[in-house]
PDB file of C-alpha atoms in Angstrom:
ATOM      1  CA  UNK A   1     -15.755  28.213  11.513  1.00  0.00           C
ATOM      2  CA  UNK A   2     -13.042  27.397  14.170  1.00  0.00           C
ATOM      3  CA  UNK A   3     -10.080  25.975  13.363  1.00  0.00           C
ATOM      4  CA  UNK A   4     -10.469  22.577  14.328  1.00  0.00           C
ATOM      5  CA  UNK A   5     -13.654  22.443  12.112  1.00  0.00           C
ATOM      6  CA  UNK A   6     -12.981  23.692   9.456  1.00  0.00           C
ATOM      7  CA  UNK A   7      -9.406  21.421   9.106  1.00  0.00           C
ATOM      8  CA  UNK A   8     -12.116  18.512   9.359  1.00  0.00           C
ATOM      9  CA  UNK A   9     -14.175  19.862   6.766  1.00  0.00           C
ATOM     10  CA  UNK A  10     -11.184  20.575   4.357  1.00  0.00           C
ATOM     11  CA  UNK A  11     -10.008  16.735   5.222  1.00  0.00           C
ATOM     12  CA  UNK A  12     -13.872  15.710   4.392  1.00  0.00           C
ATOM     13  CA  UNK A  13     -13.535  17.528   1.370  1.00  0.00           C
ATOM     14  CA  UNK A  14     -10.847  16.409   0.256  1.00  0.00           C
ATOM     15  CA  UNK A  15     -11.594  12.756   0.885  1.00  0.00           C
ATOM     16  CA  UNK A  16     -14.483  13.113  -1.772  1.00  0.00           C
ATOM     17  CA  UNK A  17     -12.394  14.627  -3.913  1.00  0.00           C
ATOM     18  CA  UNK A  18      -9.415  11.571  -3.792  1.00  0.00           C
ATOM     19  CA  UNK A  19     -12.314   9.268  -4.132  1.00  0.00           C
ATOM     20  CA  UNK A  20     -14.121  10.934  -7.049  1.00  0.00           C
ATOM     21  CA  UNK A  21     -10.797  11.401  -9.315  1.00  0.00           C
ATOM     22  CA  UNK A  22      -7.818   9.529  -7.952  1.00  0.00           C
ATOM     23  CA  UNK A  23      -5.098  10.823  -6.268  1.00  0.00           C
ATOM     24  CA  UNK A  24      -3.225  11.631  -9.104  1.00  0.00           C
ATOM     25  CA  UNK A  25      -5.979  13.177 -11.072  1.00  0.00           C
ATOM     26  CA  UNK A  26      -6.700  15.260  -8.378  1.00  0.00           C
ATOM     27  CA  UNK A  27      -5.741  18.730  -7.668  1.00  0.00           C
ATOM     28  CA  UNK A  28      -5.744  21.066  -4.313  1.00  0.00           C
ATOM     29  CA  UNK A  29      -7.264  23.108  -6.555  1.00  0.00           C
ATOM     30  CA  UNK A  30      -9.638  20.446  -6.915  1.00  0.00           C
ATOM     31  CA  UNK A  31     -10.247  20.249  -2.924  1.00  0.00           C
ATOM     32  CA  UNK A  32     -10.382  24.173  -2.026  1.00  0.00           C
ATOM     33  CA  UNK A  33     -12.977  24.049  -4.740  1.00  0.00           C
ATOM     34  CA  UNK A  34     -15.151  21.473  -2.677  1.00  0.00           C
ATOM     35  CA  UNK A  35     -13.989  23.122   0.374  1.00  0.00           C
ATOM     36  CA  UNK A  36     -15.055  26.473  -0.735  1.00  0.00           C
ATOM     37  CA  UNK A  37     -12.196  27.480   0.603  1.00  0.00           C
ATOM     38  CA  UNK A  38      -8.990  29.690  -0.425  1.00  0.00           C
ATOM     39  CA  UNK A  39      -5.604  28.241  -1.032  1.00  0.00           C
ATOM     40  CA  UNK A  40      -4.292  30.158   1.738  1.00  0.00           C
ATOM     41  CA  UNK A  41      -6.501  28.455   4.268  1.00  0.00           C
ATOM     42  CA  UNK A  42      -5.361  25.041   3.011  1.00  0.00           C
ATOM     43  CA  UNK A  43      -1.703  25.982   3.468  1.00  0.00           C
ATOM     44  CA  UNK A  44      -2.774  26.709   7.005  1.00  0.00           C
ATOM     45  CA  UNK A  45      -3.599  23.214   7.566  1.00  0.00           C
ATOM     46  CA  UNK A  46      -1.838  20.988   4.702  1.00  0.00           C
ATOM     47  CA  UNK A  47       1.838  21.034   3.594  1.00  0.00           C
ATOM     48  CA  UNK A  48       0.509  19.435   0.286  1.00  0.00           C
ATOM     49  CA  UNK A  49      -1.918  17.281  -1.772  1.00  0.00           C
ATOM     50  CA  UNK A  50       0.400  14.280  -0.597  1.00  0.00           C
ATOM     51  CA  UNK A  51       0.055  15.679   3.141  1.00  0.00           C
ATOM     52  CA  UNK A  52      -3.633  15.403   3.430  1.00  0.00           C
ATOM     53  CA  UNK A  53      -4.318  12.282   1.326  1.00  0.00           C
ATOM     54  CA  UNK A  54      -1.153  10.349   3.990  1.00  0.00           C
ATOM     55  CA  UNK A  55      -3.484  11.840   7.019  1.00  0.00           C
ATOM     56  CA  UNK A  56      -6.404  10.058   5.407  1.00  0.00           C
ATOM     57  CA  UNK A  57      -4.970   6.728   4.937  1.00  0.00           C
ATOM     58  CA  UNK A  58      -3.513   7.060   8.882  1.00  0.00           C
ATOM     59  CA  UNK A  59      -7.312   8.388   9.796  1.00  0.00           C
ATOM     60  CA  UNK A  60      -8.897   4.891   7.968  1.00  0.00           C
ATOM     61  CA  UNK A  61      -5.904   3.074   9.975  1.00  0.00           C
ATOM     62  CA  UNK A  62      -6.228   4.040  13.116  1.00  0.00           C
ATOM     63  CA  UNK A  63     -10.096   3.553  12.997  1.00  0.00           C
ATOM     64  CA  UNK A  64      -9.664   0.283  11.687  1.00  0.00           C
ATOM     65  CA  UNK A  65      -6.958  -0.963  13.977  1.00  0.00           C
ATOM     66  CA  UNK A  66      -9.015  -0.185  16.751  1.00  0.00           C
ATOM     67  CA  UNK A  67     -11.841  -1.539  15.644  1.00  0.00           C
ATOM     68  CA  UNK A  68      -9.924  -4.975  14.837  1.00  0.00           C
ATOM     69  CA  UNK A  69      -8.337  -4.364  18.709  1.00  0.00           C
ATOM     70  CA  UNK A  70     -12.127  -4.310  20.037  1.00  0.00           C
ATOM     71  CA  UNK A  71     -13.806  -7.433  17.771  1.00  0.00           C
ATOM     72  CA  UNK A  72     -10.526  -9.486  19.378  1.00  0.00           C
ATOM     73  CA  UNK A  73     -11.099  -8.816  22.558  1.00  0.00           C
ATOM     74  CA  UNK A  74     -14.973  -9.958  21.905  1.00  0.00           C
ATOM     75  CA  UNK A  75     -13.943 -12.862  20.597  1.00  0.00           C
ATOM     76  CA  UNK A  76     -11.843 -13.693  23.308  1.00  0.00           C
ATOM     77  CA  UNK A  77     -14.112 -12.423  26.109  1.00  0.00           C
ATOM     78  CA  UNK A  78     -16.517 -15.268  23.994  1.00  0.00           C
ATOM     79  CA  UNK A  79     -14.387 -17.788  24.224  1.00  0.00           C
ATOM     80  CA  UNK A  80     -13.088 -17.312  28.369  1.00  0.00           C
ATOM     81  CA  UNK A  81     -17.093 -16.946  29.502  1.00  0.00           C
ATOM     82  CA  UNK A  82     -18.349 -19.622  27.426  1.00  0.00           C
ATOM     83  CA  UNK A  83     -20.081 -17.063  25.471  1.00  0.00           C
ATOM     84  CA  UNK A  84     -21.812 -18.300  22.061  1.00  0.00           C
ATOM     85  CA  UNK A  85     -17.972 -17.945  19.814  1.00  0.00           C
ATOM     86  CA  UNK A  86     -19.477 -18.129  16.467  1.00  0.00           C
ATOM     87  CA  UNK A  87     -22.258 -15.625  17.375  1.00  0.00           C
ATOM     88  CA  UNK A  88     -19.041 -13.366  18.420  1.00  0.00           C
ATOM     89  CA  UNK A  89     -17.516 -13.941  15.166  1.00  0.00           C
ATOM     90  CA  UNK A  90     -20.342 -13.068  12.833  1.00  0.00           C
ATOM     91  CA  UNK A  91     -21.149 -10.033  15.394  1.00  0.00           C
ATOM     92  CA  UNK A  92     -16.965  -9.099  14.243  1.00  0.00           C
ATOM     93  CA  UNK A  93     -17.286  -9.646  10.756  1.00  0.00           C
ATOM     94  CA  UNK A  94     -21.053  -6.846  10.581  1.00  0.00           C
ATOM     95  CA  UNK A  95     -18.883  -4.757  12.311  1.00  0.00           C
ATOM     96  CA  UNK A  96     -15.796  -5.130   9.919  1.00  0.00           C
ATOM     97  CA  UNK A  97     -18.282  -4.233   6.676  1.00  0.00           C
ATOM     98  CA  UNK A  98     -20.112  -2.028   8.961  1.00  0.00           C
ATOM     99  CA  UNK A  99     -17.096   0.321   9.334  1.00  0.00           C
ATOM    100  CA  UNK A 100     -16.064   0.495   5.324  1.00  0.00           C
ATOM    101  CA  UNK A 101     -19.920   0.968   4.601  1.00  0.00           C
ATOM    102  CA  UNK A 102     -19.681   4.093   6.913  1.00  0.00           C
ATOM    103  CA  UNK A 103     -16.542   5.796   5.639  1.00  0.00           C
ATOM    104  CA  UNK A 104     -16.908   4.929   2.105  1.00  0.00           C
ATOM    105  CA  UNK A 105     -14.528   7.845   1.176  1.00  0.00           C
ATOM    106  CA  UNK A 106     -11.845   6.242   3.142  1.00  0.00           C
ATOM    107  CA  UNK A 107     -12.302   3.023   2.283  1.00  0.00           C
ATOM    108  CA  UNK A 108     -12.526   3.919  -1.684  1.00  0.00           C
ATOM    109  CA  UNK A 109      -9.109   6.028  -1.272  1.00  0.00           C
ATOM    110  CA  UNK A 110      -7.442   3.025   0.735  1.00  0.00           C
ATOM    111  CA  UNK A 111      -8.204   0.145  -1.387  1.00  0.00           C
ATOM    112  CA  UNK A 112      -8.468   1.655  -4.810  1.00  0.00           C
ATOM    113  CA  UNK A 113      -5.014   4.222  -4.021  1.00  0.00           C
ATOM    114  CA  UNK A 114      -3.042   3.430  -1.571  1.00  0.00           C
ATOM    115  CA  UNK A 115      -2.999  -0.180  -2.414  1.00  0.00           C
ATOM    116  CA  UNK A 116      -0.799   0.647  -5.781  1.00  0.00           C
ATOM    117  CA  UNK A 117       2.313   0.671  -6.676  1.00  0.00           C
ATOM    118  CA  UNK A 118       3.441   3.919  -4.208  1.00  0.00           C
ATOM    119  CA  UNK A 119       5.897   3.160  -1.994  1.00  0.00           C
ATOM    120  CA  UNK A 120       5.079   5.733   0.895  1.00  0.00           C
ATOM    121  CA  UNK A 121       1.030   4.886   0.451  1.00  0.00           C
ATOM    122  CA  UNK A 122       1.121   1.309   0.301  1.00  0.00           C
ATOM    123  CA  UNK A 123       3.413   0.821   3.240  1.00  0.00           C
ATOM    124  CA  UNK A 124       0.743   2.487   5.340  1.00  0.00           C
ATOM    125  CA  UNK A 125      -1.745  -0.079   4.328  1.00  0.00           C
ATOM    126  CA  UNK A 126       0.869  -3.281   4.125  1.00  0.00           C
ATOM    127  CA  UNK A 127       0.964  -2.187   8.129  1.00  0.00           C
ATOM    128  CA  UNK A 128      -2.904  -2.262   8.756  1.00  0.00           C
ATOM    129  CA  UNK A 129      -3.028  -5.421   6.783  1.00  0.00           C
ATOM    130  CA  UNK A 130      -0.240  -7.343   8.994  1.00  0.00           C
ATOM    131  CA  UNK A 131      -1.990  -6.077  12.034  1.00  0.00           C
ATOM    132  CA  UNK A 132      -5.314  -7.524  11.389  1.00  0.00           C
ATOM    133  CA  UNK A 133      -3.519 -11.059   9.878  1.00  0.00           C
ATOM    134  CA  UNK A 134      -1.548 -10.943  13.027  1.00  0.00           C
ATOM    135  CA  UNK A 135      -5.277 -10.552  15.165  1.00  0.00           C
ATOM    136  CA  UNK A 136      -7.050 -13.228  12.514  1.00  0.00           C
ATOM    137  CA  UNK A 137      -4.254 -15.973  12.671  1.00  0.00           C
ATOM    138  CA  UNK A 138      -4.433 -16.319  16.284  1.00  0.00           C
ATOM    139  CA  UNK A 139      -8.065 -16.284  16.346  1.00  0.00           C
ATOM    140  CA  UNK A 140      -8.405 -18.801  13.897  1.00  0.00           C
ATOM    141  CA  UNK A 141      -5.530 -20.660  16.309  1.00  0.00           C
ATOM    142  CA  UNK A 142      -7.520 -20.464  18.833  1.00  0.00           C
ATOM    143  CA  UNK A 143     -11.095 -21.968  17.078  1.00  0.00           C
ATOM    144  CA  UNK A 144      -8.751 -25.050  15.981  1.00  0.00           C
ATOM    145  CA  UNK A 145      -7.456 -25.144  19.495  1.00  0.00           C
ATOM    146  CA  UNK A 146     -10.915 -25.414  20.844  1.00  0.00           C
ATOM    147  CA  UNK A 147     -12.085 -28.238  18.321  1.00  0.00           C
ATOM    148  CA  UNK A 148     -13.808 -25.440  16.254  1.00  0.00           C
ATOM    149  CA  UNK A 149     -12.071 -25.729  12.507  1.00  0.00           C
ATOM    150  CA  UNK A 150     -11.092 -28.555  11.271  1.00  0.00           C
ATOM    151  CA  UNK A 151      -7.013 -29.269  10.425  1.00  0.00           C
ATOM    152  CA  UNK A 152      -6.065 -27.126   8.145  1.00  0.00           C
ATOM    153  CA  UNK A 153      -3.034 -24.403   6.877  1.00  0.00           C
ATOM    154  CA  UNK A 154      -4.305 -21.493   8.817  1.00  0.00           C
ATOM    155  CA  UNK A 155      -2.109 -19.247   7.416  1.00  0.00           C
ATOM    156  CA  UNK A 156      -3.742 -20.342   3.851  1.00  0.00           C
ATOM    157  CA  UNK A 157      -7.393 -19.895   5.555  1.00  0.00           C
ATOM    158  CA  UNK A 158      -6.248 -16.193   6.887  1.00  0.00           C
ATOM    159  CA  UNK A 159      -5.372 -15.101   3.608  1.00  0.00           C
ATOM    160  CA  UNK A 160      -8.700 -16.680   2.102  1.00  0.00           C
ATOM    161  CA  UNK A 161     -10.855 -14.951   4.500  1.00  0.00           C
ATOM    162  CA  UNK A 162      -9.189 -11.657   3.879  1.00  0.00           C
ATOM    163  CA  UNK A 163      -9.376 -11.569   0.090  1.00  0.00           C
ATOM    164  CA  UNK A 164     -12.913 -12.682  -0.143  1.00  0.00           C
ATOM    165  CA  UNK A 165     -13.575  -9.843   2.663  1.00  0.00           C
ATOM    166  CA  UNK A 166     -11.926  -6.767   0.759  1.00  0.00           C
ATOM    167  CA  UNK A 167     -13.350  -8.393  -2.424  1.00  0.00           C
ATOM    168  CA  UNK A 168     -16.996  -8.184  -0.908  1.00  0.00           C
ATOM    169  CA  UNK A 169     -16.010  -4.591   0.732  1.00  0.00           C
ATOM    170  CA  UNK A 170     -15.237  -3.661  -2.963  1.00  0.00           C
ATOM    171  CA  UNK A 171     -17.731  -5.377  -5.366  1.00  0.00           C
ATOM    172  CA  UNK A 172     -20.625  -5.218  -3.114  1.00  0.00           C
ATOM    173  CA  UNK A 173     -20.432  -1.909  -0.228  1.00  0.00           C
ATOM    174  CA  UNK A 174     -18.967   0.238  -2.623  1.00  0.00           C
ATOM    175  CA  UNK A 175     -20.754   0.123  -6.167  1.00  0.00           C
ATOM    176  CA  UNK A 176     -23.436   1.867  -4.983  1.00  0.00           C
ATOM    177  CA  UNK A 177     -25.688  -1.233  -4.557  1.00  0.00           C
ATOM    178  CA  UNK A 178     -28.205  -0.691  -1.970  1.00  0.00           C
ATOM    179  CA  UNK A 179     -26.646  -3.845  -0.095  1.00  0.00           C
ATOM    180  CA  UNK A 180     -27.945  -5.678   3.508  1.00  0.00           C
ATOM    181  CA  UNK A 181     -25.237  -5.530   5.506  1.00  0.00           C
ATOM    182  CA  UNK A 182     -26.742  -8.026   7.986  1.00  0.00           C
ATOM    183  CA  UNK A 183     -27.778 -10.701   5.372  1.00  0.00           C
ATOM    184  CA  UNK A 184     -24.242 -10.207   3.632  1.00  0.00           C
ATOM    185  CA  UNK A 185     -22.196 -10.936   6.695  1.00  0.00           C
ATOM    186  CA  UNK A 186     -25.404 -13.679   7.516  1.00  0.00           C
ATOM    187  CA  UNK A 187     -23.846 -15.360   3.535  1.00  0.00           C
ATOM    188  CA  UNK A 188     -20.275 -14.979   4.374  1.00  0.00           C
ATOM    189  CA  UNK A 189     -20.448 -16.618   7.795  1.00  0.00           C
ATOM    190  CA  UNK A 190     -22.195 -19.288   6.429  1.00  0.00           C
ATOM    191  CA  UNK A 191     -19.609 -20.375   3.884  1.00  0.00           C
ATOM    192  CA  UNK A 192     -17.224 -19.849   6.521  1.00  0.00           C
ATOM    193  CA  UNK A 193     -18.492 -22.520   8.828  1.00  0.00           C
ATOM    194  CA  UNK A 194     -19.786 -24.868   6.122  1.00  0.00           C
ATOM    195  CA  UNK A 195     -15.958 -24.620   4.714  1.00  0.00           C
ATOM    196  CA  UNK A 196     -14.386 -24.880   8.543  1.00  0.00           C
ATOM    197  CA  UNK A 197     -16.248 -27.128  10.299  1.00  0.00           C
ATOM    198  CA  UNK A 198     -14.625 -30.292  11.221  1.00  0.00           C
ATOM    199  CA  UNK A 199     -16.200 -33.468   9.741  1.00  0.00           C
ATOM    200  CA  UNK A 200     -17.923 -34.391  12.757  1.00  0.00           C
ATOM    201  CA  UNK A 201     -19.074 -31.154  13.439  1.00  0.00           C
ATOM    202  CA  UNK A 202     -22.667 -30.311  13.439  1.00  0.00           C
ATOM    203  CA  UNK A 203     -23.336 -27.856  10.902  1.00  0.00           C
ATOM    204  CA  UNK A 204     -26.796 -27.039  11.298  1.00  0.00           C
ATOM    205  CA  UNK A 205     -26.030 -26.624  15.075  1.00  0.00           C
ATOM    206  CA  UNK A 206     -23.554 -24.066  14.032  1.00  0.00           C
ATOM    207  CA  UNK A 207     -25.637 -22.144  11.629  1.00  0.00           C
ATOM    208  CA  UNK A 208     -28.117 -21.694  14.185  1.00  0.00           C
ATOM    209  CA  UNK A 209     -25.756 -20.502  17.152  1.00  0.00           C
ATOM    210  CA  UNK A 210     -23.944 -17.919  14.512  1.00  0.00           C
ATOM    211  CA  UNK A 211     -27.087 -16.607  12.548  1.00  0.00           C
ATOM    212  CA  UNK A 212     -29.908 -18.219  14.003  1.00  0.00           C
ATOM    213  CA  UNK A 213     -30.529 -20.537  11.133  1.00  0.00           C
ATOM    214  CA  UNK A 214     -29.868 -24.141   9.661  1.00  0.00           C
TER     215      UNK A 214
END
């Protein structure tokens, strides 16, 4: 296997392995087993088990950040065309639970580990999560702006929307539920608008543009 391969496959491995047992549970023993690999051959690669778990959490951030980079320029590319801005929106969020349903690995190590108590994990994460608050806020800024949401504590709203979205990433992509991705994100855009909306908004109008239903 060449060398560039087979580093993936130990960094697949041991992804399984961190999301099977913990990180603490977990041995490299534990991931050159899964591997089927020697020791020696992880050296090559890994300084340590605390090496190759912080170069998954950076693999799940990077591929996260620049998925969050891509849904905000969408949503702004919606709003300066006079594209259809809630259809953009609920096109963001499938993409958001589309990404954690994909890597489940990752996602299991990130928000189950790294999300603890460890100071050199959790930092990693705390940075992710300020990025896509940072990306949220002024998208949510910019809805008001346009008439879109009604007066409210955006900040508040921001951290609303991103509990109930690692919540639903947690309790309903990763407990091995055979879920619908499309009718979930359908659900959570709904509440979303029906919680939003200004007072004189039209609601049903809204429905329809973002899921094609009243």
């Amino acid at each position: 296997m060449p060398a560039v391969e087979r580093r993936e496959h130990i960094l697949k491995a041991a992804a399984e392995v961190f999301a099977s047992k913990g990180y603490r549970m977990a041995s490299v023993s534990d991931i050159v087993e899964k591997a089927k690999v020697g020791r020696g051959t992880f050296y090559l690669y890994f300084e340590s088990k605390r090496h190759i778990f912080l170069e998954l959490i950076e693999e799940f951030f990077q591929g996260y950040a620049e998925l969050l980079e891509r849904n905000h320029e969408h949503l702004q590319e919606a709003f300066g065309k006079g594209g259809t801005v809630l259809r953009a929106w609920r096109d963001n969020m499938l993409r958001v639970f589309n990404y954690h349903r994909d890597n489940p690995h990752l996602t299991d190590i990130v928000y189950r580990e790294a999300l603890g108590r460890d100071e050199d994990f959790s930092e990693r994460v705390e940075v992710l999560s300020r990025f896509a608050r940072e990306k949220l806020v002024e998208e949510f800024r910019m809805m008001r702006a346009k008439g879109m949401m009604r007066d409210c504590d955006v900040e508040m709203v921001t951290s609303i929307v991103m509990g109930s979205t690692v919540y639903l990433v947690m309790e309903h992509l990763q407990n091995g539920d055979d879920v619908d991705v499309e009718e979930l994100t359908d659900m959570i855009v709904e509440y979303h608008i029906r919680a939003l909306i200004p007072d004189e908004g039209d609601v049903r109008r809204a429905l329809r543009s973002a899921v094609g239903r009243a």
